[in-house]
Amino acid sequence: VNATTLAARIMPGVAAGLSYTFADSEYVYYIYNRKRRSLSAKLVLGADDKPKLEIEYARIVQSESDADANYKANTISARLNGTF
């Protein structure tokens, strides 16, 4: 598994992050290979000691030895995080 993550505070109360992961699996017993790539980006709005709004986008692409099992997905999520 290879992973890379970047994070930055854009201004007080606003932070952004970007993550990329690549995993390559080989199943010798089944003679089967799988490659999975995922990319996610998150935007956080709110001060550290207050409730925050988090908006995240994720894209997953999975390639299988059997092309019928290939998988692609896009996900958008929003969360409220903190003490209320």
PDB file of N, CA, C and O in Angstrom:
ATOM      1  N   VAL A   1       0.852  -1.176   0.000  1.00  0.00           N
ATOM      2  CA  VAL A   1       0.000   0.000   0.000  1.00  0.00           C
ATOM      3  C   VAL A   1       0.898   1.239   0.000  1.00  0.00           C
ATOM      4  O   VAL A   1       1.799   1.357   0.821  1.00  0.00           O
ATOM      5  N   ASN A   2       0.648   2.138  -0.916  1.00  0.00           N
ATOM      6  CA  ASN A   2       1.333   3.429  -0.964  1.00  0.00           C
ATOM      7  C   ASN A   2       0.303   4.511  -0.678  1.00  0.00           C
ATOM      8  O   ASN A   2      -0.775   4.507  -1.257  1.00  0.00           O
ATOM      9  N   ALA A   3       0.638   5.434   0.195  1.00  0.00           N
ATOM     10  CA  ALA A   3      -0.301   6.500   0.553  1.00  0.00           C
ATOM     11  C   ALA A   3       0.428   7.828   0.632  1.00  0.00           C
ATOM     12  O   ALA A   3       1.569   7.898   1.087  1.00  0.00           O
ATOM     13  N   THR A   4      -0.242   8.870   0.178  1.00  0.00           N
ATOM     14  CA  THR A   4       0.275  10.223   0.246  1.00  0.00           C
ATOM     15  C   THR A   4      -0.825  11.128   0.777  1.00  0.00           C
ATOM     16  O   THR A   4      -1.965  11.035   0.332  1.00  0.00           O
ATOM     17  N   THR A   5      -0.492  11.988   1.721  1.00  0.00           N
ATOM     18  CA  THR A   5      -1.480  12.893   2.299  1.00  0.00           C
ATOM     19  C   THR A   5      -0.890  14.296   2.381  1.00  0.00           C
ATOM     20  O   THR A   5       0.255  14.469   2.787  1.00  0.00           O
ATOM     21  N   LEU A   6      -1.683  15.269   1.999  1.00  0.00           N
ATOM     22  CA  LEU A   6      -1.329  16.680   2.130  1.00  0.00           C
ATOM     23  C   LEU A   6      -2.423  17.364   2.939  1.00  0.00           C
ATOM     24  O   LEU A   6      -3.604  17.095   2.741  1.00  0.00           O
ATOM     25  N   ALA A   7      -2.037  18.267   3.818  1.00  0.00           N
ATOM     26  CA  ALA A   7      -3.007  19.023   4.601  1.00  0.00           C
ATOM     27  C   ALA A   7      -2.498  20.447   4.761  1.00  0.00           C
ATOM     28  O   ALA A   7      -1.291  20.669   4.880  1.00  0.00           O
ATOM     29  N   ALA A   8      -3.422  21.390   4.762  1.00  0.00           N
ATOM     30  CA  ALA A   8      -3.031  22.796   4.910  1.00  0.00           C
ATOM     31  C   ALA A   8      -4.147  23.578   5.590  1.00  0.00           C
ATOM     32  O   ALA A   8      -5.321  23.312   5.371  1.00  0.00           O
ATOM     33  N   ARG A   9      -3.731  24.515   6.425  1.00  0.00           N
ATOM     34  CA  ARG A   9      -4.693  25.458   7.009  1.00  0.00           C
ATOM     35  C   ARG A   9      -4.677  26.675   6.098  1.00  0.00           C
ATOM     36  O   ARG A   9      -3.659  27.351   5.962  1.00  0.00           O
ATOM     37  N   ILE A  10      -5.794  26.931   5.440  1.00  0.00           N
ATOM     38  CA  ILE A  10      -5.876  28.013   4.461  1.00  0.00           C
ATOM     39  C   ILE A  10      -5.960  29.360   5.155  1.00  0.00           C
ATOM     40  O   ILE A  10      -5.328  30.331   4.753  1.00  0.00           O
ATOM     41  N   MET A  11      -6.739  29.427   6.202  1.00  0.00           N
ATOM     42  CA  MET A  11      -6.891  30.621   7.031  1.00  0.00           C
ATOM     43  C   MET A  11      -7.491  30.161   8.352  1.00  0.00           C
ATOM     44  O   MET A  11      -7.889  29.013   8.462  1.00  0.00           O
ATOM     45  N   PRO A  12      -7.540  31.006   9.370  1.00  0.00           N
ATOM     46  CA  PRO A  12      -8.132  30.560  10.637  1.00  0.00           C
ATOM     47  C   PRO A  12      -9.558  30.065  10.409  1.00  0.00           C
ATOM     48  O   PRO A  12     -10.377  30.733   9.790  1.00  0.00           O
ATOM     49  N   GLY A  13      -9.824  28.866  10.866  1.00  0.00           N
ATOM     50  CA  GLY A  13     -11.160  28.298  10.721  1.00  0.00           C
ATOM     51  C   GLY A  13     -11.405  27.564   9.416  1.00  0.00           C
ATOM     52  O   GLY A  13     -12.486  27.030   9.210  1.00  0.00           O
ATOM     53  N   VAL A  14     -10.410  27.487   8.522  1.00  0.00           N
ATOM     54  CA  VAL A  14     -10.571  26.774   7.249  1.00  0.00           C
ATOM     55  C   VAL A  14      -9.333  25.915   7.003  1.00  0.00           C
ATOM     56  O   VAL A  14      -8.220  26.420   6.976  1.00  0.00           O
ATOM     57  N   ALA A  15      -9.552  24.599   6.839  1.00  0.00           N
ATOM     58  CA  ALA A  15      -8.444  23.674   6.561  1.00  0.00           C
ATOM     59  C   ALA A  15      -8.850  22.769   5.406  1.00  0.00           C
ATOM     60  O   ALA A  15     -10.032  22.501   5.190  1.00  0.00           O
ATOM     61  N   ALA A  16      -7.868  22.295   4.662  1.00  0.00           N
ATOM     62  CA  ALA A  16      -8.124  21.408   3.528  1.00  0.00           C
ATOM     63  C   ALA A  16      -7.120  20.267   3.555  1.00  0.00           C
ATOM     64  O   ALA A  16      -5.996  20.420   4.031  1.00  0.00           O
ATOM     65  N   GLY A  17      -7.543  19.119   3.045  1.00  0.00           N
ATOM     66  CA  GLY A  17      -6.655  17.967   2.991  1.00  0.00           C
ATOM     67  C   GLY A  17      -6.896  17.169   1.720  1.00  0.00           C
ATOM     68  O   GLY A  17      -8.000  17.178   1.165  1.00  0.00           O
ATOM     69  N   LEU A  18      -5.858  16.494   1.252  1.00  0.00           N
ATOM     70  CA  LEU A  18      -5.936  15.675   0.050  1.00  0.00           C
ATOM     71  C   LEU A  18      -5.166  14.390   0.320  1.00  0.00           C
ATOM     72  O   LEU A  18      -4.070  14.425   0.867  1.00  0.00           O
ATOM     73  N   SER A  19      -5.748  13.247  -0.040  1.00  0.00           N
ATOM     74  CA  SER A  19      -5.112  11.961   0.218  1.00  0.00           C
ATOM     75  C   SER A  19      -5.236  11.074  -1.012  1.00  0.00           C
ATOM     76  O   SER A  19      -6.287  11.032  -1.655  1.00  0.00           O
ATOM     77  N   TYR A  20      -4.147  10.349  -1.346  1.00  0.00           N
ATOM     78  CA  TYR A  20      -4.144   9.408  -2.458  1.00  0.00           C
ATOM     79  C   TYR A  20      -3.563   8.089  -1.962  1.00  0.00           C
ATOM     80  O   TYR A  20      -2.524   8.079  -1.295  1.00  0.00           O
ATOM     81  N   THR A  21      -4.241   6.987  -2.245  1.00  0.00           N
ATOM     82  CA  THR A  21      -3.789   5.669  -1.815  1.00  0.00           C
ATOM     83  C   THR A  21      -3.816   4.708  -3.001  1.00  0.00           C
ATOM     84  O   THR A  21      -4.758   4.711  -3.786  1.00  0.00           O
ATOM     85  N   PHE A  22      -2.767   3.901  -3.119  1.00  0.00           N
ATOM     86  CA  PHE A  22      -2.697   2.880  -4.158  1.00  0.00           C
ATOM     87  C   PHE A  22      -2.353   1.556  -3.489  1.00  0.00           C
ATOM     88  O   PHE A  22      -1.384   1.469  -2.737  1.00  0.00           O
ATOM     89  N   ALA A  23      -3.163   0.536  -3.729  1.00  0.00           N
ATOM     90  CA  ALA A  23      -2.911  -0.796  -3.172  1.00  0.00           C
ATOM     91  C   ALA A  23      -2.954  -1.817  -4.298  1.00  0.00           C
ATOM     92  O   ALA A  23      -3.839  -1.783  -5.146  1.00  0.00           O
ATOM     93  N   ASP A  24      -1.990  -2.710  -4.303  1.00  0.00           N
ATOM     94  CA  ASP A  24      -1.907  -3.764  -5.312  1.00  0.00           C
ATOM     95  C   ASP A  24      -1.881  -5.091  -4.574  1.00  0.00           C
ATOM     96  O   ASP A  24      -0.980  -5.339  -3.767  1.00  0.00           O
ATOM     97  N   SER A  25      -2.875  -5.945  -4.804  1.00  0.00           N
ATOM     98  CA  SER A  25      -2.970  -7.231  -4.119  1.00  0.00           C
ATOM     99  C   SER A  25      -2.816  -8.360  -5.122  1.00  0.00           C
ATOM    100  O   SER A  25      -3.352  -8.296  -6.226  1.00  0.00           O
ATOM    101  N   GLU A  26      -2.096  -9.381  -4.710  1.00  0.00           N
ATOM    102  CA  GLU A  26      -1.928 -10.556  -5.560  1.00  0.00           C
ATOM    103  C   GLU A  26      -2.286 -11.786  -4.731  1.00  0.00           C
ATOM    104  O   GLU A  26      -1.726 -12.003  -3.661  1.00  0.00           O
ATOM    105  N   TYR A  27      -3.251 -12.547  -5.216  1.00  0.00           N
ATOM    106  CA  TYR A  27      -3.684 -13.756  -4.530  1.00  0.00           C
ATOM    107  C   TYR A  27      -3.137 -14.950  -5.312  1.00  0.00           C
ATOM    108  O   TYR A  27      -3.682 -15.343  -6.332  1.00  0.00           O
ATOM    109  N   VAL A  28      -2.051 -15.524  -4.848  1.00  0.00           N
ATOM    110  CA  VAL A  28      -1.356 -16.585  -5.577  1.00  0.00           C
ATOM    111  C   VAL A  28      -2.228 -17.838  -5.680  1.00  0.00           C
ATOM    112  O   VAL A  28      -2.318 -18.465  -6.734  1.00  0.00           O
ATOM    113  N   TYR A  29      -2.904 -18.189  -4.607  1.00  0.00           N
ATOM    114  CA  TYR A  29      -3.712 -19.408  -4.595  1.00  0.00           C
ATOM    115  C   TYR A  29      -4.783 -19.367  -5.683  1.00  0.00           C
ATOM    116  O   TYR A  29      -5.060 -20.355  -6.342  1.00  0.00           O
ATOM    117  N   TYR A  30      -5.399 -18.187  -5.867  1.00  0.00           N
ATOM    118  CA  TYR A  30      -6.474 -18.043  -6.838  1.00  0.00           C
ATOM    119  C   TYR A  30      -5.987 -17.538  -8.197  1.00  0.00           C
ATOM    120  O   TYR A  30      -6.767 -17.417  -9.120  1.00  0.00           O
ATOM    121  N   ILE A  31      -4.705 -17.186  -8.323  1.00  0.00           N
ATOM    122  CA  ILE A  31      -4.145 -16.551  -9.524  1.00  0.00           C
ATOM    123  C   ILE A  31      -5.022 -15.344  -9.882  1.00  0.00           C
ATOM    124  O   ILE A  31      -5.675 -15.280 -10.916  1.00  0.00           O
ATOM    125  N   TYR A  32      -5.062 -14.405  -8.971  1.00  0.00           N
ATOM    126  CA  TYR A  32      -5.990 -13.290  -9.067  1.00  0.00           C
ATOM    127  C   TYR A  32      -5.290 -12.012  -8.609  1.00  0.00           C
ATOM    128  O   TYR A  32      -4.621 -12.015  -7.581  1.00  0.00           O
ATOM    129  N   ASN A  33      -5.428 -10.936  -9.350  1.00  0.00           N
ATOM    130  CA  ASN A  33      -4.818  -9.652  -8.991  1.00  0.00           C
ATOM    131  C   ASN A  33      -5.889  -8.582  -8.827  1.00  0.00           C
ATOM    132  O   ASN A  33      -6.898  -8.596  -9.528  1.00  0.00           O
ATOM    133  N   ARG A  34      -5.629  -7.646  -7.940  1.00  0.00           N
ATOM    134  CA  ARG A  34      -6.553  -6.528  -7.710  1.00  0.00           C
ATOM    135  C   ARG A  34      -5.731  -5.266  -7.493  1.00  0.00           C
ATOM    136  O   ARG A  34      -4.766  -5.270  -6.734  1.00  0.00           O
ATOM    137  N   LYS A  35      -6.106  -4.186  -8.155  1.00  0.00           N
ATOM    138  CA  LYS A  35      -5.487  -2.876  -7.941  1.00  0.00           C
ATOM    139  C   LYS A  35      -6.587  -1.921  -7.494  1.00  0.00           C
ATOM    140  O   LYS A  35      -7.662  -1.872  -8.092  1.00  0.00           O
ATOM    141  N   ARG A  36      -6.310  -1.182  -6.445  1.00  0.00           N
ATOM    142  CA  ARG A  36      -7.312  -0.255  -5.913  1.00  0.00           C
ATOM    143  C   ARG A  36      -6.657   1.102  -5.714  1.00  0.00           C
ATOM    144  O   ARG A  36      -5.626   1.211  -5.049  1.00  0.00           O
ATOM    145  N   ARG A  37      -7.264   2.131  -6.285  1.00  0.00           N
ATOM    146  CA  ARG A  37      -6.794   3.507  -6.126  1.00  0.00           C
ATOM    147  C   ARG A  37      -7.915   4.317  -5.495  1.00  0.00           C
ATOM    148  O   ARG A  37      -9.067   4.206  -5.897  1.00  0.00           O
ATOM    149  N   SER A  38      -7.560   5.147  -4.543  1.00  0.00           N
ATOM    150  CA  SER A  38      -8.570   6.024  -3.950  1.00  0.00           C
ATOM    151  C   SER A  38      -7.982   7.421  -3.794  1.00  0.00           C
ATOM    152  O   SER A  38      -6.808   7.599  -3.503  1.00  0.00           O
ATOM    153  N   LEU A  39      -8.824   8.398  -4.026  1.00  0.00           N
ATOM    154  CA  LEU A  39      -8.468   9.802  -3.900  1.00  0.00           C
ATOM    155  C   LEU A  39      -9.553  10.460  -3.071  1.00  0.00           C
ATOM    156  O   LEU A  39     -10.742  10.271  -3.339  1.00  0.00           O
ATOM    157  N   SER A  40      -9.170  11.196  -2.051  1.00  0.00           N
ATOM    158  CA  SER A  40     -10.169  11.898  -1.251  1.00  0.00           C
ATOM    159  C   SER A  40      -9.691  13.310  -0.945  1.00  0.00           C
ATOM    160  O   SER A  40      -8.495  13.559  -0.816  1.00  0.00           O
ATOM    161  N   ALA A  41     -10.641  14.212  -0.854  1.00  0.00           N
ATOM    162  CA  ALA A  41     -10.360  15.608  -0.525  1.00  0.00           C
ATOM    163  C   ALA A  41     -11.360  16.043   0.544  1.00  0.00           C
ATOM    164  O   ALA A  41     -12.538  15.693   0.482  1.00  0.00           O
ATOM    165  N   LYS A  42     -10.877  16.772   1.543  1.00  0.00           N
ATOM    166  CA  LYS A  42     -11.743  17.210   2.641  1.00  0.00           C
ATOM    167  C   LYS A  42     -11.550  18.697   2.887  1.00  0.00           C
ATOM    168  O   LYS A  42     -10.433  19.189   2.881  1.00  0.00           O
ATOM    169  N   LEU A  43     -12.652  19.399   3.111  1.00  0.00           N
ATOM    170  CA  LEU A  43     -12.646  20.807   3.481  1.00  0.00           C
ATOM    171  C   LEU A  43     -13.299  20.914   4.852  1.00  0.00           C
ATOM    172  O   LEU A  43     -14.401  20.401   5.058  1.00  0.00           O
ATOM    173  N   VAL A  44     -12.616  21.544   5.802  1.00  0.00           N
ATOM    174  CA  VAL A  44     -13.120  21.692   7.167  1.00  0.00           C
ATOM    175  C   VAL A  44     -13.334  23.170   7.437  1.00  0.00           C
ATOM    176  O   VAL A  44     -12.414  23.976   7.289  1.00  0.00           O
ATOM    177  N   LEU A  45     -14.542  23.525   7.841  1.00  0.00           N
ATOM    178  CA  LEU A  45     -14.891  24.907   8.156  1.00  0.00           C
ATOM    179  C   LEU A  45     -15.242  24.999   9.631  1.00  0.00           C
ATOM    180  O   LEU A  45     -16.160  24.328  10.094  1.00  0.00           O
ATOM    181  N   GLY A  46     -14.512  25.799  10.380  1.00  0.00           N
ATOM    182  CA  GLY A  46     -14.788  25.984  11.799  1.00  0.00           C
ATOM    183  C   GLY A  46     -13.504  26.017  12.600  1.00  0.00           C
ATOM    184  O   GLY A  46     -12.504  25.420  12.222  1.00  0.00           O
ATOM    185  N   ALA A  47     -13.536  26.713  13.715  1.00  0.00           N
ATOM    186  CA  ALA A  47     -12.375  26.825  14.600  1.00  0.00           C
ATOM    187  C   ALA A  47     -12.137  25.503  15.318  1.00  0.00           C
ATOM    188  O   ALA A  47     -13.043  24.684  15.451  1.00  0.00           O
ATOM    189  N   ASP A  48     -10.896  25.299  15.793  1.00  0.00           N
ATOM    190  CA  ASP A  48     -10.537  24.037  16.433  1.00  0.00           C
ATOM    191  C   ASP A  48     -11.378  23.724  17.671  1.00  0.00           C
ATOM    192  O   ASP A  48     -11.674  22.580  17.939  1.00  0.00           O
ATOM    193  N   ASP A  49     -11.725  24.720  18.446  1.00  0.00           N
ATOM    194  CA  ASP A  49     -12.440  24.481  19.701  1.00  0.00           C
ATOM    195  C   ASP A  49     -13.958  24.642  19.562  1.00  0.00           C
ATOM    196  O   ASP A  49     -14.663  24.675  20.551  1.00  0.00           O
ATOM    197  N   LYS A  50     -14.464  24.718  18.360  1.00  0.00           N
ATOM    198  CA  LYS A  50     -15.900  24.897  18.123  1.00  0.00           C
ATOM    199  C   LYS A  50     -16.394  23.817  17.173  1.00  0.00           C
ATOM    200  O   LYS A  50     -15.613  23.144  16.521  1.00  0.00           O
ATOM    201  N   PRO A  51     -17.708  23.643  17.051  1.00  0.00           N
ATOM    202  CA  PRO A  51     -18.235  22.680  16.077  1.00  0.00           C
ATOM    203  C   PRO A  51     -17.775  23.027  14.658  1.00  0.00           C
ATOM    204  O   PRO A  51     -17.615  24.197  14.314  1.00  0.00           O
ATOM    205  N   LYS A  52     -17.554  21.999  13.863  1.00  0.00           N
ATOM    206  CA  LYS A  52     -17.045  22.189  12.510  1.00  0.00           C
ATOM    207  C   LYS A  52     -17.966  21.522  11.492  1.00  0.00           C
ATOM    208  O   LYS A  52     -18.620  20.537  11.795  1.00  0.00           O
ATOM    209  N   LEU A  53     -17.938  22.031  10.277  1.00  0.00           N
ATOM    210  CA  LEU A  53     -18.585  21.400   9.144  1.00  0.00           C
ATOM    211  C   LEU A  53     -17.483  20.795   8.282  1.00  0.00           C
ATOM    212  O   LEU A  53     -16.538  21.487   7.912  1.00  0.00           O
ATOM    213  N   GLU A  54     -17.574  19.497   8.001  1.00  0.00           N
ATOM    214  CA  GLU A  54     -16.593  18.809   7.162  1.00  0.00           C
ATOM    215  C   GLU A  54     -17.291  18.344   5.889  1.00  0.00           C
ATOM    216  O   GLU A  54     -18.325  17.700   5.952  1.00  0.00           O
ATOM    217  N   ILE A  55     -16.724  18.676   4.756  1.00  0.00           N
ATOM    218  CA  ILE A  55     -17.243  18.237   3.462  1.00  0.00           C
ATOM    219  C   ILE A  55     -16.138  17.416   2.804  1.00  0.00           C
ATOM    220  O   ILE A  55     -14.999  17.879   2.693  1.00  0.00           O
ATOM    221  N   GLU A  56     -16.470  16.190   2.379  1.00  0.00           N
ATOM    222  CA  GLU A  56     -15.456  15.296   1.829  1.00  0.00           C
ATOM    223  C   GLU A  56     -15.933  14.686   0.514  1.00  0.00           C
ATOM    224  O   GLU A  56     -17.100  14.344   0.357  1.00  0.00           O
ATOM    225  N   TYR A  57     -15.001  14.566  -0.430  1.00  0.00           N
ATOM    226  CA  TYR A  57     -15.243  13.899  -1.710  1.00  0.00           C
ATOM    227  C   TYR A  57     -14.266  12.739  -1.808  1.00  0.00           C
ATOM    228  O   TYR A  57     -13.088  12.894  -1.501  1.00  0.00           O
ATOM    229  N   ALA A  58     -14.749  11.573  -2.201  1.00  0.00           N
ATOM    230  CA  ALA A  58     -13.875  10.405  -2.355  1.00  0.00           C
ATOM    231  C   ALA A  58     -14.176   9.711  -3.679  1.00  0.00           C
ATOM    232  O   ALA A  58     -15.330   9.595  -4.076  1.00  0.00           O
ATOM    233  N   ARG A  59     -13.129   9.269  -4.354  1.00  0.00           N
ATOM    234  CA  ARG A  59     -13.255   8.500  -5.596  1.00  0.00           C
ATOM    235  C   ARG A  59     -12.448   7.229  -5.436  1.00  0.00           C
ATOM    236  O   ARG A  59     -11.282   7.274  -5.038  1.00  0.00           O
ATOM    237  N   ILE A  60     -13.072   6.100  -5.721  1.00  0.00           N
ATOM    238  CA  ILE A  60     -12.418   4.800  -5.622  1.00  0.00           C
ATOM    239  C   ILE A  60     -12.517   4.109  -6.972  1.00  0.00           C
ATOM    240  O   ILE A  60     -13.589   4.048  -7.571  1.00  0.00           O
ATOM    241  N   VAL A  61     -11.387   3.604  -7.452  1.00  0.00           N
ATOM    242  CA  VAL A  61     -11.346   2.826  -8.690  1.00  0.00           C
ATOM    243  C   VAL A  61     -10.638   1.514  -8.364  1.00  0.00           C
ATOM    244  O   VAL A  61      -9.511   1.521  -7.886  1.00  0.00           O
ATOM    245  N   GLN A  62     -11.330   0.408  -8.602  1.00  0.00           N
ATOM    246  CA  GLN A  62     -10.765  -0.907  -8.325  1.00  0.00           C
ATOM    247  C   GLN A  62     -10.750  -1.720  -9.607  1.00  0.00           C
ATOM    248  O   GLN A  62     -11.776  -1.864 -10.258  1.00  0.00           O
ATOM    249  N   SER A  63      -9.575  -2.238  -9.983  1.00  0.00           N
ATOM    250  CA  SER A  63      -9.426  -3.056 -11.185  1.00  0.00           C
ATOM    251  C   SER A  63      -9.163  -4.492 -10.766  1.00  0.00           C
ATOM    252  O   SER A  63      -8.291  -4.751  -9.945  1.00  0.00           O
ATOM    253  N   GLU A  64      -9.917  -5.396 -11.331  1.00  0.00           N
ATOM    254  CA  GLU A  64      -9.800  -6.815 -10.995  1.00  0.00           C
ATOM    255  C   GLU A  64      -9.269  -7.588 -12.199  1.00  0.00           C
ATOM    256  O   GLU A  64      -9.339  -7.127 -13.326  1.00  0.00           O
ATOM    257  N   SER A  65      -8.767  -8.801 -11.951  1.00  0.00           N
ATOM    258  CA  SER A  65      -8.370  -9.686 -13.051  1.00  0.00           C
ATOM    259  C   SER A  65      -9.569  -9.996 -13.927  1.00  0.00           C
ATOM    260  O   SER A  65      -9.462 -10.108 -15.137  1.00  0.00           O
ATOM    261  N   ASP A  66     -10.727 -10.164 -13.312  1.00  0.00           N
ATOM    262  CA  ASP A  66     -11.978 -10.372 -14.032  1.00  0.00           C
ATOM    263  C   ASP A  66     -12.593  -8.995 -14.273  1.00  0.00           C
ATOM    264  O   ASP A  66     -13.053  -8.340 -13.347  1.00  0.00           O
ATOM    265  N   ALA A  67     -12.609  -8.537 -15.516  1.00  0.00           N
ATOM    266  CA  ALA A  67     -13.083  -7.181 -15.839  1.00  0.00           C
ATOM    267  C   ALA A  67     -14.532  -6.946 -15.421  1.00  0.00           C
ATOM    268  O   ALA A  67     -14.929  -5.811 -15.163  1.00  0.00           O
ATOM    269  N   ASP A  68     -15.333  -7.987 -15.314  1.00  0.00           N
ATOM    270  CA  ASP A  68     -16.729  -7.827 -14.882  1.00  0.00           C
ATOM    271  C   ASP A  68     -16.834  -7.408 -13.419  1.00  0.00           C
ATOM    272  O   ASP A  68     -17.867  -6.937 -12.972  1.00  0.00           O
ATOM    273  N   ALA A  69     -15.767  -7.591 -12.652  1.00  0.00           N
ATOM    274  CA  ALA A  69     -15.775  -7.237 -11.232  1.00  0.00           C
ATOM    275  C   ALA A  69     -15.147  -5.875 -10.969  1.00  0.00           C
ATOM    276  O   ALA A  69     -15.019  -5.469  -9.821  1.00  0.00           O
ATOM    277  N   ASN A  70     -14.756  -5.146 -12.014  1.00  0.00           N
ATOM    278  CA  ASN A  70     -14.186  -3.809 -11.817  1.00  0.00           C
ATOM    279  C   ASN A  70     -15.204  -2.912 -11.124  1.00  0.00           C
ATOM    280  O   ASN A  70     -16.406  -3.071 -11.283  1.00  0.00           O
ATOM    281  N   TYR A  71     -14.716  -1.931 -10.377  1.00  0.00           N
ATOM    282  CA  TYR A  71     -15.582  -1.129  -9.530  1.00  0.00           C
ATOM    283  C   TYR A  71     -15.120   0.318  -9.562  1.00  0.00           C
ATOM    284  O   TYR A  71     -13.934   0.599  -9.453  1.00  0.00           O
ATOM    285  N   LYS A  72     -16.057   1.242  -9.714  1.00  0.00           N
ATOM    286  CA  LYS A  72     -15.774   2.680  -9.630  1.00  0.00           C
ATOM    287  C   LYS A  72     -16.874   3.323  -8.799  1.00  0.00           C
ATOM    288  O   LYS A  72     -18.040   2.979  -8.938  1.00  0.00           O
ATOM    289  N   ALA A  73     -16.496   4.256  -7.944  1.00  0.00           N
ATOM    290  CA  ALA A  73     -17.486   4.922  -7.104  1.00  0.00           C
ATOM    291  C   ALA A  73     -17.057   6.349  -6.802  1.00  0.00           C
ATOM    292  O   ALA A  73     -15.874   6.634  -6.670  1.00  0.00           O
ATOM    293  N   ASN A  74     -18.031   7.233  -6.684  1.00  0.00           N
ATOM    294  CA  ASN A  74     -17.836   8.607  -6.237  1.00  0.00           C
ATOM    295  C   ASN A  74     -18.717   8.809  -5.014  1.00  0.00           C
ATOM    296  O   ASN A  74     -19.875   8.407  -5.021  1.00  0.00           O
ATOM    297  N   THR A  75     -18.178   9.433  -3.987  1.00  0.00           N
ATOM    298  CA  THR A  75     -18.935   9.674  -2.777  1.00  0.00           C
ATOM    299  C   THR A  75     -18.734  11.107  -2.318  1.00  0.00           C
ATOM    300  O   THR A  75     -17.606  11.599  -2.307  1.00  0.00           O
ATOM    301  N   ILE A  76     -19.811  11.767  -1.939  1.00  0.00           N
ATOM    302  CA  ILE A  76     -19.737  13.098  -1.338  1.00  0.00           C
ATOM    303  C   ILE A  76     -20.427  12.991   0.018  1.00  0.00           C
ATOM    304  O   ILE A  76     -21.541  12.480   0.121  1.00  0.00           O
ATOM    305  N   SER A  77     -19.742  13.434   1.069  1.00  0.00           N
ATOM    306  CA  SER A  77     -20.338  13.368   2.398  1.00  0.00           C
ATOM    307  C   SER A  77     -20.116  14.692   3.117  1.00  0.00           C
ATOM    308  O   SER A  77     -19.164  15.413   2.856  1.00  0.00           O
ATOM    309  N   ALA A  78     -21.012  14.963   4.036  1.00  0.00           N
ATOM    310  CA  ALA A  78     -20.910  16.169   4.873  1.00  0.00           C
ATOM    311  C   ALA A  78     -21.170  15.739   6.311  1.00  0.00           C
ATOM    312  O   ALA A  78     -22.048  14.913   6.581  1.00  0.00           O
ATOM    313  N   ARG A  79     -20.384  16.270   7.250  1.00  0.00           N
ATOM    314  CA  ARG A  79     -20.522  15.921   8.660  1.00  0.00           C
ATOM    315  C   ARG A  79     -20.441  17.171   9.525  1.00  0.00           C
ATOM    316  O   ARG A  79     -19.721  18.091   9.202  1.00  0.00           O
ATOM    317  N   LEU A  80     -21.150  17.141  10.630  1.00  0.00           N
ATOM    318  CA  LEU A  80     -20.961  18.124  11.685  1.00  0.00           C
ATOM    319  C   LEU A  80     -20.154  17.437  12.768  1.00  0.00           C
ATOM    320  O   LEU A  80     -20.483  16.325  13.179  1.00  0.00           O
ATOM    321  N   ASN A  81     -19.093  18.078  13.219  1.00  0.00           N
ATOM    322  CA  ASN A  81     -18.183  17.464  14.161  1.00  0.00           C
ATOM    323  C   ASN A  81     -17.916  18.452  15.287  1.00  0.00           C
ATOM    324  O   ASN A  81     -17.676  19.629  15.032  1.00  0.00           O
ATOM    325  N   GLY A  82     -17.960  17.992  16.516  1.00  0.00           N
ATOM    326  CA  GLY A  82     -17.645  18.863  17.643  1.00  0.00           C
ATOM    327  C   GLY A  82     -18.608  18.687  18.798  1.00  0.00           C
ATOM    328  O   GLY A  82     -19.465  17.818  18.798  1.00  0.00           O
ATOM    329  N   THR A  83     -18.474  19.540  19.798  1.00  0.00           N
ATOM    330  CA  THR A  83     -19.328  19.515  20.971  1.00  0.00           C
ATOM    331  C   THR A  83     -20.376  20.613  20.828  1.00  0.00           C
ATOM    332  O   THR A  83     -20.042  21.755  20.557  1.00  0.00           O
ATOM    333  N   PHE A  84     -21.628  20.239  21.036  1.00  0.00           N
ATOM    334  CA  PHE A  84     -22.729  21.203  20.863  1.00  0.00           C
ATOM    335  C   PHE A  84     -23.367  21.506  22.179  1.00  0.00           C
ATOM    336  O   PHE A  84     -23.468  20.721  23.048  1.00  0.00           O
TER     337      PHE A  84
END
